[in-house]
PDB file of C-alpha atoms in Angstrom:
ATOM      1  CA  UNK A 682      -6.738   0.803 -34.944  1.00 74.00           C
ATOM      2  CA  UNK A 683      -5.259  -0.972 -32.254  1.00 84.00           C
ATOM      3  CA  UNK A 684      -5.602  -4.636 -31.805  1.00 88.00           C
ATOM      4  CA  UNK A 685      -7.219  -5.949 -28.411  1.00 89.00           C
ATOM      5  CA  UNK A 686      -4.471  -8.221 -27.785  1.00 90.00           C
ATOM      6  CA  UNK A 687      -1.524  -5.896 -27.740  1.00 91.00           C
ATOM      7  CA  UNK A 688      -3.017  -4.051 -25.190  1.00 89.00           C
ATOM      8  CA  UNK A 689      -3.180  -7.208 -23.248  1.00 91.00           C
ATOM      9  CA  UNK A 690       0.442  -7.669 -23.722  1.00 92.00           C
ATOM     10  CA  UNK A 691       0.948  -4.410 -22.614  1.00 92.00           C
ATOM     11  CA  UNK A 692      -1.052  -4.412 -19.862  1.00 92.00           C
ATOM     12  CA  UNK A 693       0.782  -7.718 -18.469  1.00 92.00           C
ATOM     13  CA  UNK A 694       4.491  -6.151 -18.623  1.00 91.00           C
ATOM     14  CA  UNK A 695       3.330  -3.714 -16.449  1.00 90.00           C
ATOM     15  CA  UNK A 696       1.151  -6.049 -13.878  1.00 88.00           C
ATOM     16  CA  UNK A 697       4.130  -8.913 -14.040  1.00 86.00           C
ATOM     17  CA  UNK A 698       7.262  -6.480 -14.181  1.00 84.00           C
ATOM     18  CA  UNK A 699       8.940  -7.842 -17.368  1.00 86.00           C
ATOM     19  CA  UNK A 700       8.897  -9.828 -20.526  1.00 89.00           C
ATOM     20  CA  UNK A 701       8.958 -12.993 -19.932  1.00 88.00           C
ATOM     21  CA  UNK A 702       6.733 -13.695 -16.940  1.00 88.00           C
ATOM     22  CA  UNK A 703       4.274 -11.676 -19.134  1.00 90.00           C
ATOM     23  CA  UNK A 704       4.308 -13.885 -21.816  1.00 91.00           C
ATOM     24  CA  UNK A 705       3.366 -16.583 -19.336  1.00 90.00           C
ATOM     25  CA  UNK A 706       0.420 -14.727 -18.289  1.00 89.00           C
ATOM     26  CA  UNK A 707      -0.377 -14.401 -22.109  1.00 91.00           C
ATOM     27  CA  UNK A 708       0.344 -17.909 -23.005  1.00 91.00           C
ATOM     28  CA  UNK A 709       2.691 -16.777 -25.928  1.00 90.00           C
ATOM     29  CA  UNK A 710       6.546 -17.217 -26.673  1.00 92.00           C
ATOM     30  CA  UNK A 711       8.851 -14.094 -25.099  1.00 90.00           C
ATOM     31  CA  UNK A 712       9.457 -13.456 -28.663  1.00 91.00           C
ATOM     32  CA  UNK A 713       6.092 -12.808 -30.010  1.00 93.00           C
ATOM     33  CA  UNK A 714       5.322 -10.458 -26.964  1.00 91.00           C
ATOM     34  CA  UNK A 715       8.102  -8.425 -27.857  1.00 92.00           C
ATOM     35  CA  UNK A 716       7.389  -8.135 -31.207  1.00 93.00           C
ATOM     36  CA  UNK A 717       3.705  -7.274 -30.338  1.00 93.00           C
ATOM     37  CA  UNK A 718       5.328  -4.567 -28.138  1.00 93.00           C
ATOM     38  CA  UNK A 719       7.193  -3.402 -30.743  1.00 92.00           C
ATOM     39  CA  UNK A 720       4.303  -3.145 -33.237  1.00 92.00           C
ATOM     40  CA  UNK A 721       2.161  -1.162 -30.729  1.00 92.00           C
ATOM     41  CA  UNK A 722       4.958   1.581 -30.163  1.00 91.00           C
ATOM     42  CA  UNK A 723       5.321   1.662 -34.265  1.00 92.00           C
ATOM     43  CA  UNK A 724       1.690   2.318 -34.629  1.00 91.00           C
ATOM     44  CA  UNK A 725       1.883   4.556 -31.080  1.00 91.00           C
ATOM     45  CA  UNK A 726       4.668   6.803 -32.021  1.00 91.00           C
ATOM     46  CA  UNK A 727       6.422   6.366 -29.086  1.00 90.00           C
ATOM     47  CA  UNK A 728       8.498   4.222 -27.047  1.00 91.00           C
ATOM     48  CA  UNK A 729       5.988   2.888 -24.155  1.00 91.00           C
ATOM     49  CA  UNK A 730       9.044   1.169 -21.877  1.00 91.00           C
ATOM     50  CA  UNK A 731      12.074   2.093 -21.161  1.00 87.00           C
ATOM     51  CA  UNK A 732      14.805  -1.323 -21.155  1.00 80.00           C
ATOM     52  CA  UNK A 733      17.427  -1.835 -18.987  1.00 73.00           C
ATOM     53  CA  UNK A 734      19.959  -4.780 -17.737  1.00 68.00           C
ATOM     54  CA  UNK A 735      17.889  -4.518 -14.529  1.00 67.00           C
ATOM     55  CA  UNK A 736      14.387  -4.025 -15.137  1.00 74.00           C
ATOM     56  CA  UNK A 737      11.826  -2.467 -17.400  1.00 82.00           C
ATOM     57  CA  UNK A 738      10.090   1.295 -16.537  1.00 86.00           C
ATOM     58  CA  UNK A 739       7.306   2.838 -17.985  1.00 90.00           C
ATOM     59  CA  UNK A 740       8.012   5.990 -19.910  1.00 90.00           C
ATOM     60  CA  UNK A 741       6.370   8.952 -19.883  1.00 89.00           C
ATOM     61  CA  UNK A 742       4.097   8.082 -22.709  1.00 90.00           C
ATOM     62  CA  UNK A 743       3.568   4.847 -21.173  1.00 89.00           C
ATOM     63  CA  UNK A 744       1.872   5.950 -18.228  1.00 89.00           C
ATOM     64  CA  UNK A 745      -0.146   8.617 -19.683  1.00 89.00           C
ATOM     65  CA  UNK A 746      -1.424   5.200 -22.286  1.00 91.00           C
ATOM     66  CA  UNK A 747      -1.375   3.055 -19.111  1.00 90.00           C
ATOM     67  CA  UNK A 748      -4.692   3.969 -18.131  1.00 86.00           C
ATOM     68  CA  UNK A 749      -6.680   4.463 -21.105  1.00 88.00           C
ATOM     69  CA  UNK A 750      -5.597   0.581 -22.069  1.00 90.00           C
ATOM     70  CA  UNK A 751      -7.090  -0.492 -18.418  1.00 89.00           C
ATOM     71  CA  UNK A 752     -10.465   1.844 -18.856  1.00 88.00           C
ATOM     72  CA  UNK A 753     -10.330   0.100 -22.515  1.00 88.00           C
ATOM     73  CA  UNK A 754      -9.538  -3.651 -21.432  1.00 86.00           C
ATOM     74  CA  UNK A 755     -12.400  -3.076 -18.534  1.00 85.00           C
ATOM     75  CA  UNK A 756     -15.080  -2.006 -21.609  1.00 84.00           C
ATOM     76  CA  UNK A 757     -13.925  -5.328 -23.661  1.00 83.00           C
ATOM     77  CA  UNK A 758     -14.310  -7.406 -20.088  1.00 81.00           C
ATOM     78  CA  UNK A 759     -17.662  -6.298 -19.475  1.00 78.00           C
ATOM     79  CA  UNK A 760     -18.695  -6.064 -23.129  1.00 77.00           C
ATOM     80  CA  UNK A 761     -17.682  -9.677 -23.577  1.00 74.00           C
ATOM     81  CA  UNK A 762     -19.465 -10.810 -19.499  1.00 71.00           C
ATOM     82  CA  UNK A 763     -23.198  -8.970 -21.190  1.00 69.00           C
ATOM     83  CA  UNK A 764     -22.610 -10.609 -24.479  1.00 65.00           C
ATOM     84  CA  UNK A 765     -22.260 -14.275 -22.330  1.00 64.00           C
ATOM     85  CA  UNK A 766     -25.239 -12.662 -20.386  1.00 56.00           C
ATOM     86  CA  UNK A 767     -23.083 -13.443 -17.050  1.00 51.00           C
ATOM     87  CA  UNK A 768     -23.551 -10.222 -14.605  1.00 53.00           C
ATOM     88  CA  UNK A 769     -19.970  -8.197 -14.803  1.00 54.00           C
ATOM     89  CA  UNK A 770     -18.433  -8.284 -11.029  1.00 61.00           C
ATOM     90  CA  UNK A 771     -16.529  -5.436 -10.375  1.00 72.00           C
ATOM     91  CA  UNK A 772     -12.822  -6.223  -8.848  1.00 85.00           C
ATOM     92  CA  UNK A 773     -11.542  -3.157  -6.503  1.00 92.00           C
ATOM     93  CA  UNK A 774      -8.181  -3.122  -6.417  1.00 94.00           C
ATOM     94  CA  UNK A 775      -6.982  -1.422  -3.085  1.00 96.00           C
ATOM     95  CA  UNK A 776      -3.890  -1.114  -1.532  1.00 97.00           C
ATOM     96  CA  UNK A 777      -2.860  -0.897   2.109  1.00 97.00           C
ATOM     97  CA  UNK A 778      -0.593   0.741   3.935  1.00 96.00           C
ATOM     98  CA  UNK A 779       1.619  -1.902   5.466  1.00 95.00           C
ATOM     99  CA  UNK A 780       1.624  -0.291   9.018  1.00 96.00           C
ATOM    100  CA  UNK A 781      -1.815  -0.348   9.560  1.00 96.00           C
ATOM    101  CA  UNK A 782      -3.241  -2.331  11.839  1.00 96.00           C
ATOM    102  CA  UNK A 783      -4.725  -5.219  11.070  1.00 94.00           C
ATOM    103  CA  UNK A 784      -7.190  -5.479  13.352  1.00 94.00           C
ATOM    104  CA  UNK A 785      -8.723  -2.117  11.422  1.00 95.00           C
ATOM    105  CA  UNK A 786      -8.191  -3.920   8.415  1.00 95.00           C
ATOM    106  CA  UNK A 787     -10.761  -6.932  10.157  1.00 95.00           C
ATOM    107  CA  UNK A 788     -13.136  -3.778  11.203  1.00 94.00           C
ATOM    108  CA  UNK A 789     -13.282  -2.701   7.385  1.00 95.00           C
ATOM    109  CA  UNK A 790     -13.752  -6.337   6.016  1.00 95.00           C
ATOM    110  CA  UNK A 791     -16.812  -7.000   8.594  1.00 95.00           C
ATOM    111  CA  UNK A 792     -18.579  -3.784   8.029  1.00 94.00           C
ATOM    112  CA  UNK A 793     -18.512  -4.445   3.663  1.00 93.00           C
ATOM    113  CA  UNK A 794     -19.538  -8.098   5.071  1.00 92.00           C
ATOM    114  CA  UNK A 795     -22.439  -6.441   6.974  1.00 91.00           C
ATOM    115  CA  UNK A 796     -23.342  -4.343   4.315  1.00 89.00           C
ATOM    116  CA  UNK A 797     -23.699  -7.293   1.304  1.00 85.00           C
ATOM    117  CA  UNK A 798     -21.342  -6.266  -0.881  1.00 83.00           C
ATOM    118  CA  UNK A 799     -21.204  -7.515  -4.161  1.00 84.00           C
ATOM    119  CA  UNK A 800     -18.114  -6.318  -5.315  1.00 87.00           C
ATOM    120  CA  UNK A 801     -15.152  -8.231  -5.478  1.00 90.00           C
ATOM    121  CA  UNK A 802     -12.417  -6.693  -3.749  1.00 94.00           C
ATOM    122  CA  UNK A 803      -8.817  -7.369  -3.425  1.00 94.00           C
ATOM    123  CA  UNK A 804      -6.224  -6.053  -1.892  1.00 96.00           C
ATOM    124  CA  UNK A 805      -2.605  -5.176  -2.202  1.00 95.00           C
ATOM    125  CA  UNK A 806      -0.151  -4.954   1.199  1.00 95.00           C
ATOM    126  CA  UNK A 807       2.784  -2.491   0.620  1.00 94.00           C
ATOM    127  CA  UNK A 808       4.902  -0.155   2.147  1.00 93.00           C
ATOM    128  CA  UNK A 809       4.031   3.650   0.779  1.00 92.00           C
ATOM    129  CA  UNK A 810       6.223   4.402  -1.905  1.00 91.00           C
ATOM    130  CA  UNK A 811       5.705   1.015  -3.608  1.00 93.00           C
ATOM    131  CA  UNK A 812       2.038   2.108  -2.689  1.00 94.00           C
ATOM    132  CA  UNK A 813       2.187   5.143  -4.453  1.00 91.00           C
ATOM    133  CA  UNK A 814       3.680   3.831  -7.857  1.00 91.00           C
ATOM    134  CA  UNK A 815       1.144   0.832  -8.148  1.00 91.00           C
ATOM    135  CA  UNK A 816      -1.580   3.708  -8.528  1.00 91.00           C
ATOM    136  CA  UNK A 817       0.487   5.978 -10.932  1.00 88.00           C
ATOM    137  CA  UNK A 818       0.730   2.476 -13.187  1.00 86.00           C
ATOM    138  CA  UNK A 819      -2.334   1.707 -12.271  1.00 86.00           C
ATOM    139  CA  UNK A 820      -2.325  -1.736 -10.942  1.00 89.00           C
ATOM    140  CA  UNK A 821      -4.388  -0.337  -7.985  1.00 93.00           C
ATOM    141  CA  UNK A 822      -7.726   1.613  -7.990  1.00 93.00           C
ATOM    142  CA  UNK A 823      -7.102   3.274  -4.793  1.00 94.00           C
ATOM    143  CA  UNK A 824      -4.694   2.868  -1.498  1.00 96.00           C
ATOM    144  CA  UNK A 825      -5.510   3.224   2.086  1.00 96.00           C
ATOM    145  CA  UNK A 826      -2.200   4.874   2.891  1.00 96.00           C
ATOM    146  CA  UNK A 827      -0.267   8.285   4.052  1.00 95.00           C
ATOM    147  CA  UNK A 828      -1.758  11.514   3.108  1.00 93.00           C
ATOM    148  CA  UNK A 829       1.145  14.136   2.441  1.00 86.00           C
ATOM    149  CA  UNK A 830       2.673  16.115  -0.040  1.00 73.00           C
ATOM    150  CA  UNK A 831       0.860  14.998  -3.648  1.00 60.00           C
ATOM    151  CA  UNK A 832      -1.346  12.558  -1.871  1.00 55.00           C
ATOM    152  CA  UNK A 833      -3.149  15.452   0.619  1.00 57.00           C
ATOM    153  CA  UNK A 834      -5.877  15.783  -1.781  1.00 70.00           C
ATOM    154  CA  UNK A 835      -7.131  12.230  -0.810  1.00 86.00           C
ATOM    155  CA  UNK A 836     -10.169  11.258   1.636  1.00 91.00           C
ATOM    156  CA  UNK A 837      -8.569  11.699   4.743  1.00 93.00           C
ATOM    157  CA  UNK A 838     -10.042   8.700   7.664  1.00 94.00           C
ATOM    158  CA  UNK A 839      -7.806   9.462  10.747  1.00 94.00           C
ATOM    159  CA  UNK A 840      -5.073  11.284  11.835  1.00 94.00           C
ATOM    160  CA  UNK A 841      -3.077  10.122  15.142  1.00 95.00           C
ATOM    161  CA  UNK A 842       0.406  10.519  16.187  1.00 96.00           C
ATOM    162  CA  UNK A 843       3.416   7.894  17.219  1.00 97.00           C
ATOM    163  CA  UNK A 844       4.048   6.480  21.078  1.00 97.00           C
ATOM    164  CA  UNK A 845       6.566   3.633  22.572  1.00 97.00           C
ATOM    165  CA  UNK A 846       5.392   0.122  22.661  1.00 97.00           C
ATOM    166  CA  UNK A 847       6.298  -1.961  25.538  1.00 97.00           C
ATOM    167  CA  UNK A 848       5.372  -5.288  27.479  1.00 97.00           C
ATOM    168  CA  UNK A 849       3.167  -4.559  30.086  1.00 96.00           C
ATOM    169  CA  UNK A 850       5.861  -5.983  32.636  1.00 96.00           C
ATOM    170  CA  UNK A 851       8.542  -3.667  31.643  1.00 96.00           C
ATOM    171  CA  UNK A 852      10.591  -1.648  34.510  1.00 95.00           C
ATOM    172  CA  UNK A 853       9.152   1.919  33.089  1.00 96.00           C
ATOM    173  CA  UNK A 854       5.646   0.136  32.016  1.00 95.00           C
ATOM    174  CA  UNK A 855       3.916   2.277  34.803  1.00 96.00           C
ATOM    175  CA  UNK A 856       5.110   6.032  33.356  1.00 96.00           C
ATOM    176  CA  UNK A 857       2.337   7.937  30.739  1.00 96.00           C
ATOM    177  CA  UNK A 858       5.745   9.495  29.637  1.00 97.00           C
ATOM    178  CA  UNK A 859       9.328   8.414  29.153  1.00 96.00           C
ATOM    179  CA  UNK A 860      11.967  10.097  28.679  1.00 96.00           C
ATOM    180  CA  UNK A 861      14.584   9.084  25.255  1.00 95.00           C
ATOM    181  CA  UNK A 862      17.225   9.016  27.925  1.00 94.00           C
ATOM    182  CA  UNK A 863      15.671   6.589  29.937  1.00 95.00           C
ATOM    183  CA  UNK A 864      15.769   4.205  27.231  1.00 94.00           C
ATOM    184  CA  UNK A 865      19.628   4.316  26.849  1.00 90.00           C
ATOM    185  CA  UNK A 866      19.785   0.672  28.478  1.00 89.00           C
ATOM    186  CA  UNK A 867      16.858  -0.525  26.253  1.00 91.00           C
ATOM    187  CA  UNK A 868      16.791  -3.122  23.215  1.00 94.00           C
ATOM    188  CA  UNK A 869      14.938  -1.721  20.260  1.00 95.00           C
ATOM    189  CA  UNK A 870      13.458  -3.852  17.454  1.00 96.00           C
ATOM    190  CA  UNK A 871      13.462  -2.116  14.401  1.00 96.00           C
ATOM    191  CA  UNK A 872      10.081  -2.156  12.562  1.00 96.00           C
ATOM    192  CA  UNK A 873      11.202  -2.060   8.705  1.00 93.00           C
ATOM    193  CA  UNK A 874       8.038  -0.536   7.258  1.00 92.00           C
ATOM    194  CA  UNK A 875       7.889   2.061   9.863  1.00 93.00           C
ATOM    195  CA  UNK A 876       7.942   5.974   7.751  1.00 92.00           C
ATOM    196  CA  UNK A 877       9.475   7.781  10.467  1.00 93.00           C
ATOM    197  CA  UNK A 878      12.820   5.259  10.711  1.00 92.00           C
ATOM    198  CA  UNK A 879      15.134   7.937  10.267  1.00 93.00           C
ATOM    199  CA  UNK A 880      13.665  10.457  12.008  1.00 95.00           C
ATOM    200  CA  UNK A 881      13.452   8.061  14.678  1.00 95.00           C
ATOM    201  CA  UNK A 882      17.101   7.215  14.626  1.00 93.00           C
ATOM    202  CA  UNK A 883      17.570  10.663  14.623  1.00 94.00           C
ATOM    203  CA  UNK A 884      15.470  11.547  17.777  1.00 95.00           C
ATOM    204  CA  UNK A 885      17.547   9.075  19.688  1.00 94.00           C
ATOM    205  CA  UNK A 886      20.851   9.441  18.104  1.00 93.00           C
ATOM    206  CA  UNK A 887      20.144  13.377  19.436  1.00 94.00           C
ATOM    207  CA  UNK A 888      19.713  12.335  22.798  1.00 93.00           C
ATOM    208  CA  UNK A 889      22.759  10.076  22.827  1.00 92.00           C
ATOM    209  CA  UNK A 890      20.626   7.053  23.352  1.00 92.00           C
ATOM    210  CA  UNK A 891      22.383   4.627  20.588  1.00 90.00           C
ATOM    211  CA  UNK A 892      20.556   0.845  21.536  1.00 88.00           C
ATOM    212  CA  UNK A 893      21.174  -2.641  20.549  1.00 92.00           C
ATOM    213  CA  UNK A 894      18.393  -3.567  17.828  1.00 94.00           C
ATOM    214  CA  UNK A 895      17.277  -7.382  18.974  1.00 95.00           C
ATOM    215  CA  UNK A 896      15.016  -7.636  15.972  1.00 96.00           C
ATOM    216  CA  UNK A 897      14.166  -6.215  12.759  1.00 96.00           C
ATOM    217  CA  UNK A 898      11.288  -6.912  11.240  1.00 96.00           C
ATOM    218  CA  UNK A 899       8.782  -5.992   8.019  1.00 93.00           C
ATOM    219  CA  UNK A 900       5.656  -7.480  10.025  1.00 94.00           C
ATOM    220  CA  UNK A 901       3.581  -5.260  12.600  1.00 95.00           C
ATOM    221  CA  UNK A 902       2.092  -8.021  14.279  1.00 94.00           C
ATOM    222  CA  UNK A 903       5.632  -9.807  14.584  1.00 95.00           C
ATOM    223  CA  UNK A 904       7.144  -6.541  15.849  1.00 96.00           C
ATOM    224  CA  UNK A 905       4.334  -6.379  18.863  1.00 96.00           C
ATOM    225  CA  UNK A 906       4.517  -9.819  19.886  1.00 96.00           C
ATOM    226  CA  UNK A 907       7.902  -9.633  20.443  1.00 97.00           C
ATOM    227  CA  UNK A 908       7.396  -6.204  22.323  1.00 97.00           C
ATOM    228  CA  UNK A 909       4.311  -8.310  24.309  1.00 96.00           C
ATOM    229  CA  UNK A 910       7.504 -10.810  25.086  1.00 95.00           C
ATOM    230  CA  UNK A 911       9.448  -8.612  26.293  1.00 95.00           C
ATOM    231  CA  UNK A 912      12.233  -8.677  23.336  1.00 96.00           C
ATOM    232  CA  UNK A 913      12.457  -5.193  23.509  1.00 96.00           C
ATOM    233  CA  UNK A 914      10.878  -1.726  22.621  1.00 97.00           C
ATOM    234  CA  UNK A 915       9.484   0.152  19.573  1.00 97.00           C
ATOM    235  CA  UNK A 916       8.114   3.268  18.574  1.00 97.00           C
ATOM    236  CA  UNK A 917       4.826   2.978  16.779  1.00 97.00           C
ATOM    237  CA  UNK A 918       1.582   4.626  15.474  1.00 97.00           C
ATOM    238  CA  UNK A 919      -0.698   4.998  18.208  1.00 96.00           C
ATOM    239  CA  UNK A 920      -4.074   2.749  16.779  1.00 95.00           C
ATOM    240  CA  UNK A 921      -1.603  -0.539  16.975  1.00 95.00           C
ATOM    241  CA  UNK A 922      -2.906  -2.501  20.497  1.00 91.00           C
ATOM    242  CA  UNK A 923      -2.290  -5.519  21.803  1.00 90.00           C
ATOM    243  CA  UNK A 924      -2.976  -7.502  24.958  1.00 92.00           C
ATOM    244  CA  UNK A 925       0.114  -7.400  27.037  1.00 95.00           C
ATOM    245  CA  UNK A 926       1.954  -4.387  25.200  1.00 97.00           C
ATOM    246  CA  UNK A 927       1.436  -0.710  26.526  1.00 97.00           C
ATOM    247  CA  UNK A 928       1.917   2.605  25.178  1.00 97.00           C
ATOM    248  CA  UNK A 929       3.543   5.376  26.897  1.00 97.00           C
ATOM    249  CA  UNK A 930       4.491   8.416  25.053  1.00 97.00           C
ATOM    250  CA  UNK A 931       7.773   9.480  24.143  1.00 96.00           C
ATOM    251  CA  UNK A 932       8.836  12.644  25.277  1.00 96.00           C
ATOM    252  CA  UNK A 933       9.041  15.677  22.658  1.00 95.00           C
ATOM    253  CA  UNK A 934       8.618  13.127  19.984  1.00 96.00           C
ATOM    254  CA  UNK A 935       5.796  15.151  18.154  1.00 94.00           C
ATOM    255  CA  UNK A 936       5.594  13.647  14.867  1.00 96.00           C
ATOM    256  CA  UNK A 937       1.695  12.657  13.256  1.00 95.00           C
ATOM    257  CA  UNK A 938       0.398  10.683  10.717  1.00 95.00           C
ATOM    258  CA  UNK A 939      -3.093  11.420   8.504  1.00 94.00           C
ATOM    259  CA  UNK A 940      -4.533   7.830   6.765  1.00 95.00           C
ATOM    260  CA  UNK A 941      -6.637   8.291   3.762  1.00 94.00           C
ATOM    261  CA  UNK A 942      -7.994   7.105   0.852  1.00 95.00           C
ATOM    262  CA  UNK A 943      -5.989   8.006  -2.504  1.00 93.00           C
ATOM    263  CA  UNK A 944      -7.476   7.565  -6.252  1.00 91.00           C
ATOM    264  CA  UNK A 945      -5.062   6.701  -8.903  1.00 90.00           C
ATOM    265  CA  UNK A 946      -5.020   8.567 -11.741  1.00 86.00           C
ATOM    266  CA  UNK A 947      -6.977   6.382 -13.950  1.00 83.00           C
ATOM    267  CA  UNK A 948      -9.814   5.873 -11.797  1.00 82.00           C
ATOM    268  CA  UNK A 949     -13.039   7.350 -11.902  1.00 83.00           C
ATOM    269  CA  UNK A 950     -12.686   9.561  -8.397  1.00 83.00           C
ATOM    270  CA  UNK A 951     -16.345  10.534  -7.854  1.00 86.00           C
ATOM    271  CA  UNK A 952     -17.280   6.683  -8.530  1.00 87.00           C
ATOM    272  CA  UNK A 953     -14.807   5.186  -6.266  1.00 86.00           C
ATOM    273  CA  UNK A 954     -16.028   7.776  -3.275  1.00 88.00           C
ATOM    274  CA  UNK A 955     -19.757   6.668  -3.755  1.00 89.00           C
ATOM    275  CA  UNK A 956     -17.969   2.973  -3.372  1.00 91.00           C
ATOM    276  CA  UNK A 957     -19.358   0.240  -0.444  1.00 92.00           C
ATOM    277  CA  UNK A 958     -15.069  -0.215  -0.351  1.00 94.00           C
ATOM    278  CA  UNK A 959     -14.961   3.566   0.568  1.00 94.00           C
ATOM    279  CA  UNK A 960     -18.165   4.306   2.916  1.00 94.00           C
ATOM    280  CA  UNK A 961     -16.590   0.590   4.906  1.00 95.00           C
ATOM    281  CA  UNK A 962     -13.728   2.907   4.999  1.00 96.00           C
ATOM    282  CA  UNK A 963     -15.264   5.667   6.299  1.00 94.00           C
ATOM    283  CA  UNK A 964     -17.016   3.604   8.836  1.00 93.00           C
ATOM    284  CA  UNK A 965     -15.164   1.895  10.159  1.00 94.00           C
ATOM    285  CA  UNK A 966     -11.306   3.637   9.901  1.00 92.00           C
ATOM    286  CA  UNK A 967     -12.877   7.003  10.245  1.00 87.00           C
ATOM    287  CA  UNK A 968     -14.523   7.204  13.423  1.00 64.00           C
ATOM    288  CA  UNK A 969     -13.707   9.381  16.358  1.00 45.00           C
ATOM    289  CA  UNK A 970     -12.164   7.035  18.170  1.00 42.00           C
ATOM    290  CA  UNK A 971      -9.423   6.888  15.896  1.00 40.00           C
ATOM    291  CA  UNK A 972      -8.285   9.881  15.635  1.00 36.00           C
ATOM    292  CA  UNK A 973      -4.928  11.312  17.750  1.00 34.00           C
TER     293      UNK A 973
END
């Protein structure tokens, strides 16, 4: 039988990314978490991280236990909330896609306002890959993010495709369509989190259009205000507006995007889709209007 409390120092290495700051969050010495480590692979059978001079990985094994322990710390949580006769508050963990807009982000949070929604929700801002292995560790429920490869089996909300960003008072503001060579003259920012930066670079490096980059940033909203003061250009996913900043399309630059909702591998699928998180989703991120 395992003891409660070494899947809580388990849990924490993989929520706070290595001994020590684990311990903290367990109010123990490093030591004793390490040997409580220890004792759970002994009675596991197998090694459940794998150490190195840089930082510590899950093994194999340890995923595949990873989310058991969290469906098994949930039971004790809500075992120990009915026992205290306090109501257990569900916390949804989701995760969002770092280039999408936040004002669609505001739209979701108003319509699970509008519907009185009890659960407790928080969420987790990251770019997609760091997206995709919170929910294989399971330190997310579910992500709002890009639906390709592995992750196509997800509830897709919109698809729309990628156009140029511009102040409104820009020489070549007034064409629906520019041409890449048109742009050879132009200053680029660089948006950091953007998942089409090397194809991007490539699209203009084919066209011999090789700009200076003014800016480079990890924040959408930073990247279009500087666009709205006429810093430079970008290229961007369609749904980002702004006063100010408009969007001409880039000619033969036919690349798309589909944003959906992906379950990690722990979580209860059906239950999460039946979610007031999800249906806000649906509502709000999934209308017509949205889609390219």
């Amino acid at each position: 039988m395992i003891d409660r409390y070494l899947l809580r120092y388990f849990l924490a290495v993989i929520d706070r990314g290595n001994f020590s700051r684990a311990a903290e969050a367990c109010s123990v010495s490093q030591p004793t978490l390490s040997v409580g480590i220890a004792k759970l692979e002994r009675e596991l059978g197998q090694q459940m991280f794998r150490r190195t001079n840089r930082r510590i990985e899950l093994t194999e094994a340890g995923a595949r236990f990873a989310a058991s322990a969290r469906r098994i710390e949930a039971e004790f949580l809500i075992a120990e909330r009915t026992v205290q006769e306090s109501p257990a508050r569900a916390t949804f963990r989701l995760g969002v896609l770092a280039t999408i807009p936040t004002t669609l982000i505001e739209d979701f949070l108003v319509e699970l306002r509008r519907q009185s929604s009890t659960t407790r929700l928080e969420i987790v801002e990251a770019g997609e890959r760091d997206l995709n292995e919170r929910l294989g560790r399971g330190r997310i429920d579910a992500a709002v993010t890009l639906l390709r490869g592995d992750r196509s089996s997800g509830i897709p909300l919109f698809s729309e495709g990628y156009s140029l960003a511009m102040a409104a008072d820009h020489p070549l503001a007034h064409l629906s369509v520019i041409a890449p060579e048109q742009l050879a003259d132009n200053v680029m920012i660089v948006r950091r989190h953007c998942e089409l930066l090397s194809e991007t670079s490539r699209y203009f490096t084919a066209h011999g259009v090789r700009p200076f980059f003014a800016a480079r940033t990890t924040s959408e909203d930073r990247a279009l205000a500087l666009v709205r003061r006429g810093l430079g250009v970008t290229v961007m996913p369609d749904s980002f507006r702004h006063p100010g900043v408009v969007r001409p399309a880039l000619a033969d630059f036919g690349f798309t995007r589909t944003i959906g909702v992906v379950f990690a591998p722990h979580a209860d699928a059906g239950e999460i889709e039946r979610s007031d998180v999800v249906q806000a989703l649906r509502q709000t991120l999934g209308t017509p209007a949205m889609v390219g």
